[in-house]
XYZ file of C-alpha atoms in Angstrom:
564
model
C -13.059 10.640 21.074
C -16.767 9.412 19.610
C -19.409 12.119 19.751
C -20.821 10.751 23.320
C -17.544 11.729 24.996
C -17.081 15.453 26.521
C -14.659 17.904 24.937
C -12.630 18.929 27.502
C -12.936 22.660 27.887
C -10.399 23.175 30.815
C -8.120 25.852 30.242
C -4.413 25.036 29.010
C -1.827 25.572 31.501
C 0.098 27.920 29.269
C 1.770 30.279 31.475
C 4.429 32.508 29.910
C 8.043 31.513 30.531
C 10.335 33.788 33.017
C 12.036 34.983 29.711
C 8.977 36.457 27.562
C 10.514 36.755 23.715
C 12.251 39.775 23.827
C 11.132 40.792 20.479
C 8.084 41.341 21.782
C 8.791 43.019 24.687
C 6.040 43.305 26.649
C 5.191 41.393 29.896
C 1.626 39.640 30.352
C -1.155 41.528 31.667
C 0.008 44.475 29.138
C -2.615 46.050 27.033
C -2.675 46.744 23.369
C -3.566 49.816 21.626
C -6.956 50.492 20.974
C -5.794 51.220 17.286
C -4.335 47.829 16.517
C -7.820 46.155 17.188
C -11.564 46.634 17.859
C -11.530 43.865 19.701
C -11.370 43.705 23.473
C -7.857 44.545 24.659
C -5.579 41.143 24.538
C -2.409 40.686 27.073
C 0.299 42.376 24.741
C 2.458 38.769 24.379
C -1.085 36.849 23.064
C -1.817 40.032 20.872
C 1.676 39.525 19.220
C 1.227 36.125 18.352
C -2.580 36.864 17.240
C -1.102 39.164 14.848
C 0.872 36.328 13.068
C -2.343 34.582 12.584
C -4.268 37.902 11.065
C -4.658 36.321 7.505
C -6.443 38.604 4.422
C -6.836 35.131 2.286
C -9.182 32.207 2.361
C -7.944 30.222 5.363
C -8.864 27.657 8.103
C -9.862 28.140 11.181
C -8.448 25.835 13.919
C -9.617 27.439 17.064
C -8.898 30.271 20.034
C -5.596 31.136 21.607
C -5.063 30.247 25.020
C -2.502 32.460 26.577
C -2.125 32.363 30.371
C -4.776 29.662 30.832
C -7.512 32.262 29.618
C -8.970 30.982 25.739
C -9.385 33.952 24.092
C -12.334 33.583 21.381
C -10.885 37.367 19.907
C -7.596 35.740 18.592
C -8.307 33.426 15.775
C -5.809 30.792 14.990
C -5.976 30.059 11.160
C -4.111 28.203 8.452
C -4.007 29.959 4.778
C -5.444 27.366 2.491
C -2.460 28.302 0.091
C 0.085 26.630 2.582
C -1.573 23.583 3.010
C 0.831 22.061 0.104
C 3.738 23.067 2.315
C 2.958 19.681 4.297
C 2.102 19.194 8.243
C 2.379 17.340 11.300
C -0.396 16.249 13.896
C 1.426 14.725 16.625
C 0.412 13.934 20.299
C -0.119 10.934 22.635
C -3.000 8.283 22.520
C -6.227 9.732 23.105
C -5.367 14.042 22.908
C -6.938 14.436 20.307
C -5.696 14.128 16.828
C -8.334 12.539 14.982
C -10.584 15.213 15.566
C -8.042 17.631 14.406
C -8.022 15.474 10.958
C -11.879 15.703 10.730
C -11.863 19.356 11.793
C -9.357 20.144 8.974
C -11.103 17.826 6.545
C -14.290 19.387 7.159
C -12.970 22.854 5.974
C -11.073 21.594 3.323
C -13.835 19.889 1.967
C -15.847 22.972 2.501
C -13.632 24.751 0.562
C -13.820 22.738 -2.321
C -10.221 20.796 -1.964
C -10.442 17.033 -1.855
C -9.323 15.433 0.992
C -7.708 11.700 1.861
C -7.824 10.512 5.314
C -7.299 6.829 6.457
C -9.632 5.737 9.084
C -7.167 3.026 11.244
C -9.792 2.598 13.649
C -13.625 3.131 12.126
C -13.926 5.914 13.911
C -14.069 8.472 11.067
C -16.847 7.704 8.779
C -18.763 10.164 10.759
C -17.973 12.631 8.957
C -20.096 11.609 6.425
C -23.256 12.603 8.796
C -24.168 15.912 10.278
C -22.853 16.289 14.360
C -25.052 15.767 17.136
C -25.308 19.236 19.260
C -25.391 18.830 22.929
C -23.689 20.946 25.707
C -20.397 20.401 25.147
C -20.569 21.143 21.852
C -22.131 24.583 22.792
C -19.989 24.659 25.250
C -16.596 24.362 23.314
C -18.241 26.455 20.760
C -18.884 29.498 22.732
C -15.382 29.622 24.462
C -13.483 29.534 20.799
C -15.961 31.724 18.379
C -17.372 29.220 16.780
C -20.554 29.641 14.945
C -21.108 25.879 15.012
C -23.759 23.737 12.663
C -24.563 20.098 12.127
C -22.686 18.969 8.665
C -21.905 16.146 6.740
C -19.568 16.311 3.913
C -19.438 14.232 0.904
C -17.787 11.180 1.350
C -16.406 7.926 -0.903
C -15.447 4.916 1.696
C -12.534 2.428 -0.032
C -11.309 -0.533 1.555
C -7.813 -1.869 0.970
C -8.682 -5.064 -1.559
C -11.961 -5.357 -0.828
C -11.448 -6.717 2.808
C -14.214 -4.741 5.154
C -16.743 -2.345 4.156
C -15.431 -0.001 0.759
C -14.318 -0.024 -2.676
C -11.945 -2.425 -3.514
C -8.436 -0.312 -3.973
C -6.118 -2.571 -5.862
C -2.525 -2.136 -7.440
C -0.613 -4.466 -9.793
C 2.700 -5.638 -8.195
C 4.182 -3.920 -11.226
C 3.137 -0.971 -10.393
C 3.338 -0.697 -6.559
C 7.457 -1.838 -7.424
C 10.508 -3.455 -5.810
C 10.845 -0.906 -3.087
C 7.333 -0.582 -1.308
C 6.723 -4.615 -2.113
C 10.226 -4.858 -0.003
C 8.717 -2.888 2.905
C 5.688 -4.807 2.360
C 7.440 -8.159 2.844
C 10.063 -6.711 5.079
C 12.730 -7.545 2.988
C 16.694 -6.314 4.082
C 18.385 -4.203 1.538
C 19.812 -6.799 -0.087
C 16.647 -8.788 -0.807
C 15.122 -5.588 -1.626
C 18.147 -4.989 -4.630
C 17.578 -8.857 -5.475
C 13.280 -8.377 -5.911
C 14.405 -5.774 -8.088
C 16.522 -7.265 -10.422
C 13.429 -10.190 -10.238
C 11.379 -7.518 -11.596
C 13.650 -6.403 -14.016
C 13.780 -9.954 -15.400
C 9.721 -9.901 -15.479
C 9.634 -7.152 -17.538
C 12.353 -7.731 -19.819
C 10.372 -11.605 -20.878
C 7.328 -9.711 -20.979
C 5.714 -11.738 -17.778
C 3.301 -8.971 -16.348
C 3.099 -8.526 -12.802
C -0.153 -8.491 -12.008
C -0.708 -9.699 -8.546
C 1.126 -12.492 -6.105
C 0.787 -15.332 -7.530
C 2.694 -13.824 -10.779
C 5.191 -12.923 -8.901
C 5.281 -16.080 -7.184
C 5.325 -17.821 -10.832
C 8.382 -16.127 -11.402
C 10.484 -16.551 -8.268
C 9.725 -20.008 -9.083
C 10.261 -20.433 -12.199
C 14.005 -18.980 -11.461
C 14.581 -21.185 -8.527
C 13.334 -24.558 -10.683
C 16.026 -26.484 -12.247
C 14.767 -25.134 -15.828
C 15.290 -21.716 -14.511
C 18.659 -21.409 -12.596
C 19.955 -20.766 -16.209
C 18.053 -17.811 -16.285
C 18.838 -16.821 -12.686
C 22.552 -16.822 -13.821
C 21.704 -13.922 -16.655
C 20.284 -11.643 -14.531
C 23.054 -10.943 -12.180
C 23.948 -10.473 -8.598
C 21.278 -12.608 -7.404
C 21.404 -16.142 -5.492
C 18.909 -19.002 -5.400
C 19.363 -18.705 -1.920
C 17.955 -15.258 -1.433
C 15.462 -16.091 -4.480
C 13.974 -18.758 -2.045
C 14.041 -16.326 0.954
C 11.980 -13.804 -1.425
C 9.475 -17.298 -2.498
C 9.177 -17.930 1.342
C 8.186 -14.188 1.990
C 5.686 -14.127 -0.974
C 4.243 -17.335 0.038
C 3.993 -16.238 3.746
C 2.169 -13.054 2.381
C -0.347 -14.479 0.460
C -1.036 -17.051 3.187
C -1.990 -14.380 5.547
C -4.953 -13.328 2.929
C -2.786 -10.334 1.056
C -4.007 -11.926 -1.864
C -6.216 -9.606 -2.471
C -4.469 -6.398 -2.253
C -3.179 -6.837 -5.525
C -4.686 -7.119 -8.664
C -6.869 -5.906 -11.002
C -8.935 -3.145 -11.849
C -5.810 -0.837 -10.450
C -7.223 1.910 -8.589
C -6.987 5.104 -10.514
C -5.579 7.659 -7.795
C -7.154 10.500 -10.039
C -10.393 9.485 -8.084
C -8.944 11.560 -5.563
C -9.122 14.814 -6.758
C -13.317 14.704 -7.828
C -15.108 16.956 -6.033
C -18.946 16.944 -5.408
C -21.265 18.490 -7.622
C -22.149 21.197 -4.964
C -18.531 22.080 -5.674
C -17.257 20.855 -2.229
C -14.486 18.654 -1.836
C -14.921 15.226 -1.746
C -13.424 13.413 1.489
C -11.910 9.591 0.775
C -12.073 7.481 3.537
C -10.113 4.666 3.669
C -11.408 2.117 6.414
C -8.979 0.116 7.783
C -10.274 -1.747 10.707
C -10.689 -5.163 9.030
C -6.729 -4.579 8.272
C -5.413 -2.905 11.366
C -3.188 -5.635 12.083
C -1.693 -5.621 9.125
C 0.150 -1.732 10.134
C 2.836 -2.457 7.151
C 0.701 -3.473 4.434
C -1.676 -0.245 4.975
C 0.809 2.212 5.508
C 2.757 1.025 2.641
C -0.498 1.003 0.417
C -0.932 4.447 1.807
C 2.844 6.147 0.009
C 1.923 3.653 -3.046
C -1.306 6.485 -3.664
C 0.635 8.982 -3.087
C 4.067 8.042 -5.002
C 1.085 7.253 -7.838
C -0.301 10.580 -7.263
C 3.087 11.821 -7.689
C 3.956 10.221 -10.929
C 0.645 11.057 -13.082
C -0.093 14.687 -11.341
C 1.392 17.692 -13.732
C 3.858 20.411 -11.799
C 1.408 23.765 -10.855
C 3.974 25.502 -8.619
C 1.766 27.917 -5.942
C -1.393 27.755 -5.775
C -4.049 29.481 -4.351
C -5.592 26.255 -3.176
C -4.709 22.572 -2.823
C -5.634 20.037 -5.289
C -5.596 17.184 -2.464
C -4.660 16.954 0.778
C -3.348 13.566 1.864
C -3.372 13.054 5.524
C -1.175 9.940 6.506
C -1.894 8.573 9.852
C 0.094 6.060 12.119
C 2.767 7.357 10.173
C 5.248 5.663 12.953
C 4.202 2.322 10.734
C 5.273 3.484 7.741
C 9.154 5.059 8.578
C 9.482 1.682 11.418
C 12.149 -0.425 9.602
C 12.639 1.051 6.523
C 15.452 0.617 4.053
C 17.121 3.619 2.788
C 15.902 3.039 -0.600
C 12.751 3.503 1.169
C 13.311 6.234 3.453
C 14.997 8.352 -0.034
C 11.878 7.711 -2.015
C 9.158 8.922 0.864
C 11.810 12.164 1.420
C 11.895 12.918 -2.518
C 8.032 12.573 -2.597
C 7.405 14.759 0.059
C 9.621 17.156 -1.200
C 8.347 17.271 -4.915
C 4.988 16.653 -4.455
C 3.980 20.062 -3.079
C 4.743 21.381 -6.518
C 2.251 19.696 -7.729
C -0.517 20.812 -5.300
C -0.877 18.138 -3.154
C -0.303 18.457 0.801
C 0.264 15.532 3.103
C 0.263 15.801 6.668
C 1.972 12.749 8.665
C 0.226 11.611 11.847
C 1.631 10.138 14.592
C 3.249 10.579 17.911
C 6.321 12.444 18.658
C 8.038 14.308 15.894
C 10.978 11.779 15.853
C 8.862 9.428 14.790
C 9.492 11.175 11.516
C 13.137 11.586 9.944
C 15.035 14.613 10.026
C 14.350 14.920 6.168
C 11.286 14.112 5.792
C 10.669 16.518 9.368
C 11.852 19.575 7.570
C 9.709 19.442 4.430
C 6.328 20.051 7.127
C 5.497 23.443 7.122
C 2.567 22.987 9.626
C 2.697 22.034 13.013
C -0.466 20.809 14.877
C 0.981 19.395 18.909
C -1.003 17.563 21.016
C -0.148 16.583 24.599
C 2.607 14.537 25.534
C 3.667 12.354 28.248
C 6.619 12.533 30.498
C 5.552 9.474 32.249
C 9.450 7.780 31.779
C 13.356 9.034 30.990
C 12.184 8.015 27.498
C 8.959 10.246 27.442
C 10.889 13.251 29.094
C 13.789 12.957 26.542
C 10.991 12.680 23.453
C 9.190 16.041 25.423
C 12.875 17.574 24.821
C 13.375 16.850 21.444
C 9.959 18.257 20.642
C 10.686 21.123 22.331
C 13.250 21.885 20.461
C 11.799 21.394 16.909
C 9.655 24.648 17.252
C 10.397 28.278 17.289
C 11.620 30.183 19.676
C 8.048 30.745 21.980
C 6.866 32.952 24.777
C 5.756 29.875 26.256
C 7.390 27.348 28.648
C 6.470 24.630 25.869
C 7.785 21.728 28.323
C 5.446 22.749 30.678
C 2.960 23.568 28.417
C 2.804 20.377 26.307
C 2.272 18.252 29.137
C -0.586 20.269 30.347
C -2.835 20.423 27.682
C -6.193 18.840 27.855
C -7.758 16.877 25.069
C -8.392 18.917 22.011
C -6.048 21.411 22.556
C -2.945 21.802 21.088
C 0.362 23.902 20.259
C 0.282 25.278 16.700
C 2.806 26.882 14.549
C 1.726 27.061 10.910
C 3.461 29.104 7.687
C 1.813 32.004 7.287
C 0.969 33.551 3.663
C 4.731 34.697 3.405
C 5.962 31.642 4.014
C 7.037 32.511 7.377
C 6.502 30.432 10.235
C 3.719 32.028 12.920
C 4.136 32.088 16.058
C 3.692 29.402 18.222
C 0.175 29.020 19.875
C -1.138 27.100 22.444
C -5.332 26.968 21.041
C -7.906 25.565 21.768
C -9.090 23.722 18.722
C -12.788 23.648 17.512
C -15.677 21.379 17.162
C -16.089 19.046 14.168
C -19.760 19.849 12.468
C -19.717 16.317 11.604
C -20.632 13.300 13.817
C -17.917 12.722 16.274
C -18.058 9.153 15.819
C -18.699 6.349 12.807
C -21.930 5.904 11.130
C -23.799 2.734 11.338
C -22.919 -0.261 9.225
C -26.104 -0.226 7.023
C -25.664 3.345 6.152
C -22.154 2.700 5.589
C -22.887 -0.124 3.381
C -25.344 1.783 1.329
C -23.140 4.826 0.939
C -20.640 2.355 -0.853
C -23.133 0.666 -2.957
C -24.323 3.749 -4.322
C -21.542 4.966 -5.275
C -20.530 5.318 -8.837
C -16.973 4.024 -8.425
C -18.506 0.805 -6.709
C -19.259 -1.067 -10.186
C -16.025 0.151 -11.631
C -13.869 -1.226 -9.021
C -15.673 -4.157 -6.940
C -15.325 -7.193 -9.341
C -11.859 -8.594 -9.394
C -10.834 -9.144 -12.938
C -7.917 -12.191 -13.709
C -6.432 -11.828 -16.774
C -3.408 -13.378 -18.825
C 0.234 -12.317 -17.078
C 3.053 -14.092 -15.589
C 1.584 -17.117 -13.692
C -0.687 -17.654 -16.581
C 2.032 -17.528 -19.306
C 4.205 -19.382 -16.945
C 2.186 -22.086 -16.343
C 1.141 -22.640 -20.133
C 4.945 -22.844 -20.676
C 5.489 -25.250 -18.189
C 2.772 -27.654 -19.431
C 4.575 -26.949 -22.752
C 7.342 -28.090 -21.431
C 6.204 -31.055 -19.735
C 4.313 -32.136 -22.999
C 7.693 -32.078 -25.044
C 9.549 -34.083 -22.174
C 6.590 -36.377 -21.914
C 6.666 -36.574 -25.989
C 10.595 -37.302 -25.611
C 10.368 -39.938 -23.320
C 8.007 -42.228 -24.812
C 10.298 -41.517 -28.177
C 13.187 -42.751 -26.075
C 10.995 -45.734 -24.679
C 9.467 -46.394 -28.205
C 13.229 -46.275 -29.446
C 14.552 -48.264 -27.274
C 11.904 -51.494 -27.461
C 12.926 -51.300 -31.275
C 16.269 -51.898 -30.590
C 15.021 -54.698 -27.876
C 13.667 -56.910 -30.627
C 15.762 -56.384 -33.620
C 18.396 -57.271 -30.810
C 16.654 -60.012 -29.949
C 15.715 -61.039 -33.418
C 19.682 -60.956 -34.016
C 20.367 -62.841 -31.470
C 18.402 -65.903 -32.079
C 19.124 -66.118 -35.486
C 18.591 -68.906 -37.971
C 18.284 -71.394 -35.183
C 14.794 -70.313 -34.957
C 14.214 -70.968 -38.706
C 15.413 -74.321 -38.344
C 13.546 -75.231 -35.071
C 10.166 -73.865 -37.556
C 11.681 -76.034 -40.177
C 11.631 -79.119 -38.260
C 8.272 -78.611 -37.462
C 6.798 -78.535 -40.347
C 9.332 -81.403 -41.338
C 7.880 -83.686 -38.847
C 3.929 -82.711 -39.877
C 4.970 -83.919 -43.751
C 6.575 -86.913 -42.721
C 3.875 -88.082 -40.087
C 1.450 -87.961 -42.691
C -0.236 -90.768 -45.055
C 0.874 -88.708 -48.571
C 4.871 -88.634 -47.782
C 4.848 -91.878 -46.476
C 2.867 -93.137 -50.434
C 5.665 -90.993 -51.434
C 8.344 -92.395 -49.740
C 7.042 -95.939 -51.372
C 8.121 -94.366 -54.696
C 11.198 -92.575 -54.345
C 12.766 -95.327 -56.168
C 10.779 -93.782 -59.259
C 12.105 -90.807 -61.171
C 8.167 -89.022 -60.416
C 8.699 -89.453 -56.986
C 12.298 -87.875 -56.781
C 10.519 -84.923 -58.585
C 7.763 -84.521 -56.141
C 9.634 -84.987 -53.002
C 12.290 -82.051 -54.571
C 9.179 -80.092 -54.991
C 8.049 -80.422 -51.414
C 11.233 -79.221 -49.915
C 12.576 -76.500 -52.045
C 15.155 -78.238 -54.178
C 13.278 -78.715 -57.068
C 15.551 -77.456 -60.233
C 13.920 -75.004 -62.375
């Protein structure tokens, strides 16, 4: 929804079901004490569940209750800001909603001073970089929730994965990002996924840093060359013939301009956390339209910042406050073929990063887009409409259903009646409990409901002071390098044997040859020099006195046989 399209303000068809929760025990239409609230009386089931959202800490505020297709501006539904590390869910079906949710949480967040990630799949979010445009649906919408609305931007940073499309180059060495993620990458079955890891365990073991593709290419290659199958028999449990399936993949990869993914500088997922010197938050967008095709590279990249995050962040326990809150869109992508190895390390992520302040709410869908592990680590729920266009549609609406509490609302019904920006929330309130479930309607983003223009966009990047820290590439020595000066090396010393061998073997040739002709070669030289002396004037004044005892001297002389 860009900032030129109406919010729907139509109310919710959320009509109580025939059995209201008997814990509550009241029917609709029933009004509340004048002690429990100043307020204007509230139907006694919507004053119940406004109750669960009655927070004394900082918290968010999402939007108005709808109860029995009335909004009701007097019953605030709110998130404590100390739960958002208990993890979240925005689901719903194309077009309900949800990326306004993420830029109406990010806003607060970020007002709040905690940093926030989003990923923007479709260039639709840099907008909240700029303040909103008011018009009459905005007044509109704010008026029927409470909502003191004002035009805001919030401080942003724009990244882009490797450089491709408008943002700071984020990088990672193919050391770093590791076996598993590079497997999902590649989409790799388990057992090519066990044999890249034994590849990399190799790598590191010859000191060969993994830099970026092409070092890892260097190596699959190097252990699929004749020189190398030696080496592929030491590390175990891996063929040539899945080594060459792993080459193919890489090779594939690259050719498709991955490239530049990987590399160096290595983004340093501490850049996450800064905040802006006015103290707010600072909000990282990632764009990803240049790489929306791509849906496993970027969602992949997206748990690599987060598994990082995870690795170098120190264990806080509760806090009052998030340090980071990491919203994960199209998360669908990102759990769609995945090995188990994969599907473990996202669960024990999840699961261990909230204890180090960091929150991550998974966007997508339906809720079974999600495993059952990784389902019960969100705390938050955030439901947009659904379709129950098909048997497939109606059986997703069921198992929805079924993952919330037990509601005074027909939630079937309900969830495929809501308009656009409205959803069902349940959320842990500051006990840790979960709230009640509440069909709201959700508030206005302050910022522009839409993206900024490419020049601004541009210049926000350039003027950032990450942008000279992370936009040249930088190729240093590592695997394909050291690889390649080996294998020259290598060819040197074979070139250097050969022409030994050659040089050897013409030696042999002519002292063969000289063997084999033998004296008869003297002799031939002999008689040639035989027949010059005995052609000529002096031997034949010679020969006239041979008779003569001088002449039997000289002629010995001549030839050799003179006796000493």
């Amino acid at each position: 929804m860009s900032d030129s399209e109406p919010i729907p303000a139509g109310p919710a068809n959320a009509k109580p079901s025939s059995g209201v929760d008997a814990g509550v025990g009241l029917t609709p239409g029933t009004t509340a004490p004048e002690s429990v609230s100043t307020a204007p009386a509230l139907p006694a089931p919507a004053l119940e569940i406004a109750a669960g959202y009655a927070l004394a800490g900082p918290a968010l505020d999402l939007g108005a209750l709808v109860w029995d297709g009335q909004c009701l501006p007097d019953a605030q539904i709110r998130i404590p800001l100390g739960m958002l590390n208990r993890h979240g869910l925005v689901a719903g079906a194309t077009g309900t909603g949800k990326t306004k949710t993420l830029q109406l949480v990010a806003e607060q967040l970020a007002a709040q001073g905690v940093p926030v990630f989003l990923a923007d799949i479709k260039g639709d979010v840099s907008g909240i970089s700029a303040p909103g445009v008011p018009g009459e649906r905005v007044t509109q919408r704010s008026a029927e929730v409470g909502q003191e609305w004002r035009a805001t931007g919030f401080p942003c940073e724009f990244y882009a994965l490797g450089g491709i499309g408008p943002g700071i180059p984020l990088r990672a060495t193919i050391t770093s990002f590791g076996p598993v993620l590079l497997s999902k990458c590649l989409q790799l079955n388990q057992t090519q996924e066990q044999s890249l890891g034994l590849i990399f365990h190799y790598a590191d073991q010859k000191g060969l840093e993994l830099v970026d593709l092409k070092d890892l290419r260097a190596v699959v290659t190097f252990l699929t060359s004749d020189e190398g199958k030696q080496e592929l028999k030491t590390i175990g449990g891996l063929s040539t013939t899945t080594a060459g399936v792993i080459l193919r993949a890489l090779t594939a990869f690259e050719q498709q301009g991955m490239g530049d993914f990987f590399g160096e500088p290595e983004f340093d997922s501490s850049e996450l956390l800064r905040t802006a010197p006015d103290g707010r938050g600072m909000v990282s967008v990632l764009e990803l339209p240049a790489v929306q095709d791509k849906p496993h590279l970027f969602s992949t990249f997206l748990m690599w910042l987060l598994a990082d995050l995870f690795q170098d962040l120190p264990e806080v326990g509760d806090v009052e406050k998030p340090k980071l809150v990491f919203f994960f869109d199209e998360a669908h992508l990102l759990f769609s073929g995945a090995s188990k190895a994969f599907l473990e390390a996202i669960t024990q992520t999840v699961r261990l990063i909230r204890s180090k302040g960091v929150g991550v709410f998974f966007v997508t869908q339906t809720p079974k887009d999600v495993p059952s592990d990784v389902l019960a680590q969100l705390g938050n729920r955030v439901q947009h409409a659904l379709r129950a266009f098909t048997p497939d549609d109606q059986k997703a609406l069921k198992s929805t259903v079924k993952t919330f509490p037990h509601s005074a609302y027909d939630l079937e019904e309900l969830l495929t009646s809501l308009g656009t920006g409205e959803a069902v929330v349940t959320v842990l309130s500051e006990k840790g409990a979960p709230t009640p479930v509440a069909a709201t309607r959700l508030r206005a983003p302050e910022s522009l409901m839409g993206p900024i223009d490419a020049a601004a966009l541009d210049k926000a990047v350039k003027e950032s002071v990450l942008y000279a820290r992370y936009a040249t590439a930088v190729d240093r020595e590592s695997a394909y390098e050291k690889l390649t000066a080996q294998e020259a090396e290598t060819q040197a010393r074979k070139d250097a044997e050969a022409q030994a061998v050659q040089a050897a073997k013409a030696e042999k040739a002519e002292k063969a040859a000289a063997r084999g002709s033998g004296g008869r070669g003297k002799v031939k030289q002999d008689e040639s020099v035989v027949e010059q002396v005995v052609g000529s004037g002096i031997f034949k004044s010679l020969a006239r006195s041979v008779g003569t005892q001088l002449g039997r001297e000289i002629s010995r002389s001549l030839f050799g046989t003179r006796r000493r």
